[in-house]
């Protein structure tokens, strides 16, 4: 088989089939090193300078007779400075004013505070209906410290399912 091992020929054949460049150097052929891009390290963010705000859970289920639902909103990462987060309810099959009280407001995470809650009254009616749902969304974020970045996390919305418990 010449000067290369069987494994080298297999790697070469596989790379050739996949469209990659050859790894076995052909006699008299020189590789073009001008196409190689030098490695430049990317500047990493300083740890602890980013705060993320999001719900503790993306889904909540409550009985219609629960009275009030408490949603937990968490702050992770940097706890420096005050962060204000706007929120609002969004109708789904459950409607504000009929199945829950529509709400809109602002949570304030003071320096060092990592947990807040939103309390939403659930309206208990005597109507027999299917399970319904609505959402609560974190809609805006503002940070008062210039070198701290504040972002909404992946769980910036929570879906609430209301289970009808009328017979």
PDB file of C-alpha atoms in Angstrom:
ATOM      1  CA  UNK A   1       0.000   0.000   0.000  1.00  0.00           C
ATOM      2  CA  UNK A   2       2.880   2.400  -0.222  1.00  0.00           C
ATOM      3  CA  UNK A   3       4.029   4.697   2.522  1.00  0.00           C
ATOM      4  CA  UNK A   4       0.599   5.469   4.096  1.00  0.00           C
ATOM      5  CA  UNK A   5      -1.434   3.203   6.358  1.00  0.00           C
ATOM      6  CA  UNK A   6      -4.829   1.788   5.394  1.00  0.00           C
ATOM      7  CA  UNK A   7      -6.416   4.166   7.894  1.00  0.00           C
ATOM      8  CA  UNK A   8      -4.886   7.165   6.156  1.00  0.00           C
ATOM      9  CA  UNK A   9      -6.337   6.050   2.825  1.00  0.00           C
ATOM     10  CA  UNK A  10      -9.767   5.525   4.415  1.00  0.00           C
ATOM     11  CA  UNK A  11      -9.708   8.998   5.981  1.00  0.00           C
ATOM     12  CA  UNK A  12      -8.645  10.457   2.632  1.00  0.00           C
ATOM     13  CA  UNK A  13     -11.462   8.663   0.767  1.00  0.00           C
ATOM     14  CA  UNK A  14     -14.078   9.701   3.327  1.00  0.00           C
ATOM     15  CA  UNK A  15     -12.988  13.337   3.281  1.00  0.00           C
ATOM     16  CA  UNK A  16     -12.959  13.304  -0.544  1.00  0.00           C
ATOM     17  CA  UNK A  17     -16.534  11.963  -0.620  1.00  0.00           C
ATOM     18  CA  UNK A  18     -17.629  14.636   1.865  1.00  0.00           C
ATOM     19  CA  UNK A  19     -16.001  17.387  -0.194  1.00  0.00           C
ATOM     20  CA  UNK A  20     -13.280  18.234   2.293  1.00  0.00           C
ATOM     21  CA  UNK A  21      -9.692  18.900   1.372  1.00  0.00           C
ATOM     22  CA  UNK A  22      -7.229  16.045   1.136  1.00  0.00           C
ATOM     23  CA  UNK A  23      -5.105  15.117   4.121  1.00  0.00           C
ATOM     24  CA  UNK A  24      -2.650  12.940   2.200  1.00  0.00           C
ATOM     25  CA  UNK A  25      -0.080  15.103   0.552  1.00  0.00           C
ATOM     26  CA  UNK A  26       0.652  14.265  -3.059  1.00  0.00           C
ATOM     27  CA  UNK A  27       4.334  14.297  -4.049  1.00  0.00           C
ATOM     28  CA  UNK A  28       5.361  17.645  -5.518  1.00  0.00           C
ATOM     29  CA  UNK A  29       2.229  19.422  -4.203  1.00  0.00           C
ATOM     30  CA  UNK A  30       2.615  22.164  -1.627  1.00  0.00           C
ATOM     31  CA  UNK A  31      -0.260  23.303   0.509  1.00  0.00           C
ATOM     32  CA  UNK A  32      -1.354  26.912   0.334  1.00  0.00           C
ATOM     33  CA  UNK A  33      -0.942  28.268   3.848  1.00  0.00           C
ATOM     34  CA  UNK A  34      -2.072  31.751   2.837  1.00  0.00           C
ATOM     35  CA  UNK A  35      -5.687  30.539   3.173  1.00  0.00           C
ATOM     36  CA  UNK A  36      -5.227  29.805   6.855  1.00  0.00           C
ATOM     37  CA  UNK A  37      -6.812  32.434   9.060  1.00  0.00           C
ATOM     38  CA  UNK A  38      -4.896  33.144  12.251  1.00  0.00           C
ATOM     39  CA  UNK A  39      -6.810  32.562  15.497  1.00  0.00           C
ATOM     40  CA  UNK A  40      -7.990  35.731  17.174  1.00  0.00           C
ATOM     41  CA  UNK A  41      -9.480  35.239  20.620  1.00  0.00           C
ATOM     42  CA  UNK A  42     -12.898  36.799  21.098  1.00  0.00           C
ATOM     43  CA  UNK A  43     -13.156  39.177  24.014  1.00  0.00           C
ATOM     44  CA  UNK A  44     -15.327  37.493  26.621  1.00  0.00           C
ATOM     45  CA  UNK A  45     -17.878  39.372  28.660  1.00  0.00           C
ATOM     46  CA  UNK A  46     -16.788  40.003  32.192  1.00  0.00           C
ATOM     47  CA  UNK A  47     -18.550  37.487  34.426  1.00  0.00           C
ATOM     48  CA  UNK A  48     -21.285  38.904  36.600  1.00  0.00           C
ATOM     49  CA  UNK A  49     -21.983  41.986  34.455  1.00  0.00           C
ATOM     50  CA  UNK A  50     -25.154  40.613  32.866  1.00  0.00           C
ATOM     51  CA  UNK A  51     -28.481  40.171  34.619  1.00  0.00           C
ATOM     52  CA  UNK A  52     -31.215  37.956  33.191  1.00  0.00           C
ATOM     53  CA  UNK A  53     -34.861  38.328  34.164  1.00  0.00           C
ATOM     54  CA  UNK A  54     -37.365  35.556  33.465  1.00  0.00           C
ATOM     55  CA  UNK A  55     -40.231  33.558  34.919  1.00  0.00           C
ATOM     56  CA  UNK A  56     -39.342  30.632  37.186  1.00  0.00           C
ATOM     57  CA  UNK A  57     -41.572  28.451  34.994  1.00  0.00           C
ATOM     58  CA  UNK A  58     -43.062  28.849  31.539  1.00  0.00           C
ATOM     59  CA  UNK A  59     -46.302  27.026  32.403  1.00  0.00           C
ATOM     60  CA  UNK A  60     -48.721  27.253  35.304  1.00  0.00           C
ATOM     61  CA  UNK A  61     -51.984  25.364  35.869  1.00  0.00           C
ATOM     62  CA  UNK A  62     -54.590  26.475  38.395  1.00  0.00           C
ATOM     63  CA  UNK A  63     -58.128  25.559  39.357  1.00  0.00           C
ATOM     64  CA  UNK A  64     -60.707  28.218  38.582  1.00  0.00           C
ATOM     65  CA  UNK A  65     -61.521  28.471  42.291  1.00  0.00           C
ATOM     66  CA  UNK A  66     -57.909  29.219  43.333  1.00  0.00           C
ATOM     67  CA  UNK A  67     -58.666  32.903  43.897  1.00  0.00           C
ATOM     68  CA  UNK A  68     -55.191  34.210  43.096  1.00  0.00           C
ATOM     69  CA  UNK A  69     -52.224  32.963  41.098  1.00  0.00           C
ATOM     70  CA  UNK A  70     -48.691  33.958  42.061  1.00  0.00           C
ATOM     71  CA  UNK A  71     -46.076  33.944  39.291  1.00  0.00           C
ATOM     72  CA  UNK A  72     -42.422  34.031  40.332  1.00  0.00           C
ATOM     73  CA  UNK A  73     -39.971  36.177  38.348  1.00  0.00           C
ATOM     74  CA  UNK A  74     -36.254  35.552  38.884  1.00  0.00           C
ATOM     75  CA  UNK A  75     -33.151  37.667  38.447  1.00  0.00           C
ATOM     76  CA  UNK A  76     -29.949  35.732  37.770  1.00  0.00           C
ATOM     77  CA  UNK A  77     -26.425  36.944  37.136  1.00  0.00           C
ATOM     78  CA  UNK A  78     -25.392  40.423  38.210  1.00  0.00           C
ATOM     79  CA  UNK A  79     -27.287  41.794  41.197  1.00  0.00           C
ATOM     80  CA  UNK A  80     -25.780  45.277  41.016  1.00  0.00           C
ATOM     81  CA  UNK A  81     -28.149  48.173  40.491  1.00  0.00           C
ATOM     82  CA  UNK A  82     -31.888  48.416  40.078  1.00  0.00           C
ATOM     83  CA  UNK A  83     -33.707  46.711  37.215  1.00  0.00           C
ATOM     84  CA  UNK A  84     -37.283  47.552  36.231  1.00  0.00           C
ATOM     85  CA  UNK A  85     -39.300  45.009  34.262  1.00  0.00           C
ATOM     86  CA  UNK A  86     -42.656  45.712  32.660  1.00  0.00           C
ATOM     87  CA  UNK A  87     -45.293  42.966  32.430  1.00  0.00           C
ATOM     88  CA  UNK A  88     -48.825  42.508  31.123  1.00  0.00           C
ATOM     89  CA  UNK A  89     -51.475  39.844  30.709  1.00  0.00           C
ATOM     90  CA  UNK A  90     -52.423  38.654  27.214  1.00  0.00           C
ATOM     91  CA  UNK A  91     -55.833  37.142  26.491  1.00  0.00           C
ATOM     92  CA  UNK A  92     -56.058  33.644  25.037  1.00  0.00           C
ATOM     93  CA  UNK A  93     -59.143  31.483  25.329  1.00  0.00           C
ATOM     94  CA  UNK A  94     -59.376  32.921  28.850  1.00  0.00           C
ATOM     95  CA  UNK A  95     -60.390  36.573  28.715  1.00  0.00           C
ATOM     96  CA  UNK A  96     -59.363  39.403  30.997  1.00  0.00           C
ATOM     97  CA  UNK A  97     -62.281  40.688  33.081  1.00  0.00           C
ATOM     98  CA  UNK A  98     -64.204  37.414  32.612  1.00  0.00           C
ATOM     99  CA  UNK A  99     -61.768  34.644  33.620  1.00  0.00           C
ATOM    100  CA  UNK A 100     -58.929  36.629  35.252  1.00  0.00           C
ATOM    101  CA  UNK A 101     -58.219  40.256  36.038  1.00  0.00           C
ATOM    102  CA  UNK A 102     -56.194  41.928  33.293  1.00  0.00           C
ATOM    103  CA  UNK A 103     -53.019  43.440  34.671  1.00  0.00           C
ATOM    104  CA  UNK A 104     -50.142  45.578  33.569  1.00  0.00           C
ATOM    105  CA  UNK A 105     -47.361  46.860  35.763  1.00  0.00           C
ATOM    106  CA  UNK A 106     -43.692  47.097  36.619  1.00  0.00           C
ATOM    107  CA  UNK A 107     -41.580  44.914  38.887  1.00  0.00           C
ATOM    108  CA  UNK A 108     -38.616  46.602  40.559  1.00  0.00           C
ATOM    109  CA  UNK A 109     -35.580  44.485  41.393  1.00  0.00           C
ATOM    110  CA  UNK A 110     -33.543  46.619  43.794  1.00  0.00           C
ATOM    111  CA  UNK A 111     -29.821  45.948  44.266  1.00  0.00           C
ATOM    112  CA  UNK A 112     -29.382  42.432  45.641  1.00  0.00           C
ATOM    113  CA  UNK A 113     -33.021  41.370  45.041  1.00  0.00           C
ATOM    114  CA  UNK A 114     -33.258  38.189  42.960  1.00  0.00           C
ATOM    115  CA  UNK A 115     -36.981  37.281  43.178  1.00  0.00           C
ATOM    116  CA  UNK A 116     -40.269  39.118  42.678  1.00  0.00           C
ATOM    117  CA  UNK A 117     -43.838  37.961  42.159  1.00  0.00           C
ATOM    118  CA  UNK A 118     -46.865  38.916  40.118  1.00  0.00           C
ATOM    119  CA  UNK A 119     -50.237  38.106  41.697  1.00  0.00           C
ATOM    120  CA  UNK A 120     -53.150  37.680  39.302  1.00  0.00           C
ATOM    121  CA  UNK A 121     -56.716  37.276  40.586  1.00  0.00           C
ATOM    122  CA  UNK A 122     -58.533  34.373  38.909  1.00  0.00           C
ATOM    123  CA  UNK A 123     -62.298  34.929  38.521  1.00  0.00           C
ATOM    124  CA  UNK A 124     -64.440  31.980  39.637  1.00  0.00           C
ATOM    125  CA  UNK A 125     -67.738  31.846  37.766  1.00  0.00           C
ATOM    126  CA  UNK A 126     -70.514  29.267  37.727  1.00  0.00           C
ATOM    127  CA  UNK A 127     -70.285  28.678  33.963  1.00  0.00           C
ATOM    128  CA  UNK A 128     -69.441  25.157  32.836  1.00  0.00           C
ATOM    129  CA  UNK A 129     -66.670  25.631  30.289  1.00  0.00           C
ATOM    130  CA  UNK A 130     -63.597  23.930  28.891  1.00  0.00           C
ATOM    131  CA  UNK A 131     -60.138  24.606  30.263  1.00  0.00           C
ATOM    132  CA  UNK A 132     -58.880  28.016  29.175  1.00  0.00           C
ATOM    133  CA  UNK A 133     -55.504  29.693  28.935  1.00  0.00           C
ATOM    134  CA  UNK A 134     -53.882  33.130  28.862  1.00  0.00           C
ATOM    135  CA  UNK A 135     -50.332  34.475  29.019  1.00  0.00           C
ATOM    136  CA  UNK A 136     -48.352  36.883  31.102  1.00  0.00           C
ATOM    137  CA  UNK A 137     -45.400  38.471  29.316  1.00  0.00           C
ATOM    138  CA  UNK A 138     -42.382  40.430  30.475  1.00  0.00           C
ATOM    139  CA  UNK A 139     -42.449  43.226  27.920  1.00  0.00           C
ATOM    140  CA  UNK A 140     -39.683  45.691  28.789  1.00  0.00           C
ATOM    141  CA  UNK A 141     -36.517  45.921  30.834  1.00  0.00           C
ATOM    142  CA  UNK A 142     -34.493  48.863  32.123  1.00  0.00           C
ATOM    143  CA  UNK A 143     -31.276  48.899  34.158  1.00  0.00           C
ATOM    144  CA  UNK A 144     -29.939  51.938  36.050  1.00  0.00           C
ATOM    145  CA  UNK A 145     -26.246  50.901  36.010  1.00  0.00           C
ATOM    146  CA  UNK A 146     -24.321  51.775  32.845  1.00  0.00           C
ATOM    147  CA  UNK A 147     -21.853  48.863  32.818  1.00  0.00           C
ATOM    148  CA  UNK A 148     -24.470  46.207  33.616  1.00  0.00           C
ATOM    149  CA  UNK A 149     -26.435  44.585  30.808  1.00  0.00           C
ATOM    150  CA  UNK A 150     -29.979  43.414  31.568  1.00  0.00           C
ATOM    151  CA  UNK A 151     -31.827  40.986  29.292  1.00  0.00           C
ATOM    152  CA  UNK A 152     -35.071  39.063  29.314  1.00  0.00           C
ATOM    153  CA  UNK A 153     -34.450  35.318  29.470  1.00  0.00           C
ATOM    154  CA  UNK A 154     -35.944  32.493  27.430  1.00  0.00           C
ATOM    155  CA  UNK A 155     -38.904  32.290  29.821  1.00  0.00           C
ATOM    156  CA  UNK A 156     -40.101  35.870  29.185  1.00  0.00           C
ATOM    157  CA  UNK A 157     -43.672  34.549  28.821  1.00  0.00           C
ATOM    158  CA  UNK A 158     -45.672  32.270  31.071  1.00  0.00           C
ATOM    159  CA  UNK A 159     -48.769  30.430  29.910  1.00  0.00           C
ATOM    160  CA  UNK A 160     -51.470  29.910  32.492  1.00  0.00           C
ATOM    161  CA  UNK A 161     -54.095  27.194  32.134  1.00  0.00           C
ATOM    162  CA  UNK A 162     -57.292  27.589  34.133  1.00  0.00           C
ATOM    163  CA  UNK A 163     -59.058  24.317  34.834  1.00  0.00           C
ATOM    164  CA  UNK A 164     -62.819  24.670  35.178  1.00  0.00           C
ATOM    165  CA  UNK A 165     -64.016  23.052  38.408  1.00  0.00           C
ATOM    166  CA  UNK A 166     -67.755  23.735  38.005  1.00  0.00           C
ATOM    167  CA  UNK A 167     -69.996  20.665  37.795  1.00  0.00           C
TER     168      UNK A 167
END
